[in-house]
GROMACS .gro file of C-alpha atoms in nm:
model
  159
    1MET     CA    1  10.187   3.483  -6.688
    2ALA     CA    2  10.214   3.112  -6.608
    3PHE     CA    3  10.034   2.855  -6.811
    4LEU     CA    4   9.743   2.689  -6.637
    5TYR     CA    5   9.907   2.350  -6.669
    6ASP     CA    6  10.197   2.468  -6.462
    7THR     CA    7   9.982   2.654  -6.203
    8LEU     CA    8   9.774   2.341  -6.131
    9LEU     CA    9  10.088   2.137  -6.106
   10GLN     CA   10  10.237   2.391  -5.864
   11GLU     CA   11   9.916   2.436  -5.656
   12PHE     CA   12   9.814   2.063  -5.634
   13GLY     CA   13  10.107   1.850  -5.741
   14LYS     CA   14  10.103   1.553  -5.979
   15ARG     CA   15   9.978   1.308  -5.716
   16ALA     CA   16   9.660   1.522  -5.638
   17ILE     CA   17   9.590   1.559  -6.020
   18SER     CA   18   9.632   1.188  -6.073
   19GLN     CA   19   9.391   1.102  -5.786
   20VAL     CA   20   9.103   1.302  -5.946
   21THR     CA   21   8.857   1.041  -6.066
   22VAL     CA   22   8.722   1.077  -6.417
   23PRO     CA   23   8.340   1.033  -6.371
   24THR     CA   24   8.145   0.768  -6.547
   25HIS     CA   25   7.942   1.026  -6.727
   26ILE     CA   26   8.261   1.087  -6.934
   27SER     CA   27   8.417   0.741  -6.958
   28GLY     CA   28   8.088   0.556  -6.980
   29ASN     CA   29   7.953   0.777  -7.266
   30LEU     CA   30   8.249   0.786  -7.495
   31LYS     CA   31   8.277   0.536  -7.762
   32PHE     CA   32   8.656   0.508  -7.761
   33GLY     CA   33   8.887   0.449  -7.452
   34GLN     CA   34   9.105   0.733  -7.345
   35ARG     CA   35   9.480   0.752  -7.351
   36PRO     CA   36   9.665   0.838  -7.038
   37TYR     CA   37   9.727   1.203  -7.136
   38GLN     CA   38   9.354   1.243  -7.228
   39GLN     CA   39   9.268   1.109  -6.881
   40GLU     CA   40   9.509   1.366  -6.738
   41ALA     CA   41   9.341   1.640  -6.948
   42PHE     CA   42   9.000   1.541  -6.794
   43GLN     CA   43   9.151   1.530  -6.438
   44ARG     CA   44   9.315   1.865  -6.475
   45PHE     CA   45   8.990   2.024  -6.621
   46ILE     CA   46   8.777   1.872  -6.338
   47LEU     CA   47   9.023   1.999  -6.071
   48CYS     CA   48   9.041   2.352  -6.234
   49HIS     CA   49   8.670   2.365  -6.259
   50SER     CA   50   8.591   2.247  -5.918
   51GLU     CA   51   8.863   2.391  -5.694
   52ASN     CA   52   8.960   2.745  -5.594
   53PHE     CA   53   9.328   2.842  -5.622
   54VAL     CA   54   9.565   3.131  -5.666
   55GLY     CA   55   9.595   3.203  -6.039
   56LYS     CA   56   9.254   3.037  -6.136
   57PRO     CA   57   9.110   3.202  -6.445
   58ASN     CA   58   8.779   3.391  -6.405
   59LYS     CA   59   8.469   3.227  -6.539
   60PRO     CA   60   8.386   3.162  -6.805
   61LEU     CA   61   8.706   2.954  -6.843
   62HIS     CA   62   8.866   2.995  -7.180
   63LEU     CA   63   9.091   2.697  -7.228
   64LEU     CA   64   9.324   2.584  -7.506
   65TYR     CA   65   9.454   2.232  -7.543
   66ASN     CA   66   9.789   2.221  -7.713
   67MET     CA   67   9.789   1.880  -7.855
   68ALA     CA   68   9.926   1.735  -8.169
   69THR     CA   69   9.730   1.637  -8.485
   70GLY     CA   70   9.567   1.297  -8.428
   71SER     CA   71   9.626   1.305  -8.060
   72GLY     CA   72   9.242   1.304  -7.974
   73LYS     CA   73   9.167   1.661  -7.910
   74THR     CA   74   8.808   1.606  -8.037
   75LEU     CA   75   8.755   1.325  -7.797
   76VAL     CA   76   8.875   1.544  -7.511
   77MET     CA   77   8.628   1.808  -7.630
   78ALA     CA   78   8.356   1.547  -7.627
   79GLY     CA   79   8.445   1.434  -7.273
   80LEU     CA   80   8.458   1.795  -7.145
   81MET     CA   81   8.114   1.865  -7.302
   82LEU     CA   82   7.977   1.566  -7.117
   83GLN     CA   83   8.129   1.707  -6.792
   84LEU     CA   84   8.000   2.046  -6.837
   85TYR     CA   85   7.659   1.912  -6.942
   86GLU     CA   86   7.645   1.729  -6.611
   87LYS     CA   87   7.720   2.059  -6.438
   88GLY     CA   88   7.433   2.233  -6.610
   89TYR     CA   89   7.584   2.383  -6.923
   90ARG     CA   90   7.377   2.340  -7.246
   91ASN     CA   91   7.536   2.549  -7.507
   92PHE     CA   92   7.871   2.462  -7.684
   93LEU     CA   93   8.042   2.671  -7.948
   94PHE     CA   94   8.318   2.556  -8.173
   95PHE     CA   95   8.534   2.756  -8.415
   96VAL     CA   96   8.712   2.581  -8.687
   97ASN     CA   97   8.933   2.713  -8.961
   98SER     CA   98   8.795   2.555  -9.271
   99ASN     CA   99   8.469   2.423  -9.416
  100ASN     CA  100   8.576   2.064  -9.445
  101ILE     CA  101   8.652   2.043  -9.078
  102ILE     CA  102   8.293   2.163  -9.007
  103GLN     CA  103   8.145   1.846  -9.160
  104LYS     CA  104   8.410   1.632  -8.990
  105THR     CA  105   8.324   1.777  -8.650
  106LYS     CA  106   7.953   1.753  -8.724
  107ASP     CA  107   7.994   1.386  -8.802
  108ASN     CA  108   8.220   1.333  -8.489
  109PHE     CA  109   7.953   1.469  -8.254
  110LEU     CA  110   7.621   1.407  -8.445
  111ASN     CA  111   7.637   1.120  -8.688
  112PRO     CA  112   7.640   0.764  -8.524
  113GLN     CA  113   7.681   0.603  -8.865
  114THR     CA  114   8.039   0.733  -8.913
  115SER     CA  115   8.337   0.542  -8.766
  116LYS     CA  116   8.467   0.847  -8.589
  117TYR     CA  117   8.144   0.914  -8.394
  118LEU     CA  118   8.265   0.986  -8.042
  119PHE     CA  119   7.975   0.877  -7.824
  120ASN     CA  120   7.817   0.548  -7.731
  121ASP     CA  121   7.491   0.472  -7.891
  122LYS     CA  122   7.303   0.604  -7.588
  123VAL     CA  123   7.429   0.893  -7.384
  124VAL     CA  124   7.314   0.881  -7.024
  125ILE     CA  125   7.399   1.153  -6.762
  126ASN     CA  126   7.255   1.123  -6.411
  127GLY     CA  127   7.020   0.847  -6.522
  128LYS     CA  128   6.859   1.057  -6.814
  129GLU     CA  129   6.924   0.992  -7.179
  130VAL     CA  130   7.075   1.313  -7.345
  131PHE     CA  131   7.009   1.361  -7.714
  132LEU     CA  132   7.278   1.500  -7.945
  133LYS     CA  133   7.110   1.608  -8.265
  134GLN     CA  134   6.992   1.914  -8.450
  135ILE     CA  135   6.759   2.124  -8.236
  136HIS     CA  136   6.402   2.039  -8.325
  137ASN     CA  137   6.246   2.031  -7.971
  138LEU     CA  138   6.396   2.246  -7.709
  139MET     CA  139   6.207   2.056  -7.435
  140LYS     CA  140   6.433   1.754  -7.460
  141PRO     CA  141   6.778   1.768  -7.271
  142ILE     CA  142   6.997   1.841  -7.572
  143MET     CA  143   7.346   1.978  -7.609
  144ARG     CA  144   7.339   2.275  -7.845
  145ILE     CA  145   7.652   2.286  -8.065
  146SER     CA  146   7.752   2.564  -8.292
  147ILE     CA  147   8.025   2.507  -8.540
  148SER     CA  148   8.164   2.796  -8.728
  149ASN     CA  149   8.453   2.872  -8.982
  150LEU     CA  150   8.703   3.131  -8.883
  151GLN     CA  151   8.768   3.216  -9.252
  152PRO     CA  152   8.601   3.532  -9.394
  153SER     CA  153   8.292   3.344  -9.526
  154ASN     CA  154   8.202   3.291  -9.155
  155SER     CA  155   7.950   3.027  -9.229
  156CYS     CA  156   7.768   2.907  -8.912
  157ILE     CA  157   7.586   2.583  -8.863
  158LEU     CA  158   7.358   2.568  -8.557
  159ILE     CA  159   7.322   2.206  -8.446
   0.00000   0.00000   0.00000
């Protein structure tokens, strides 16, 4: 079975992938700029999610990003969450392999006071402010994030 990376390249070619525009609801809501390979990850995801092609995985898509430590995988996840939120998705589930990563991930997504918080002060999608915080009021447009440990303790934090 071919990797999705290769299937997209074969089906559309590098030029078509590079011409996919990363929407402002991604680039305009992330606190940090994106490196070229992160931009390409967004472009490939958007193309995969929006186009039909031979070899496309069935929905729901289960994707794995094979990127080195410190390369910005969490920023890519944040951008993909913004893209999926804009498409109507509201629930996001993360599995991590240790308890200390749970707190780091929580800070990255939910604590604007930390230096690694990934979003701008105000997240706006389609002209509406989106709140990323613990669920207290389900009437507001909120991204729901679950972060869980894969180790036997299986602690789960619903955010």
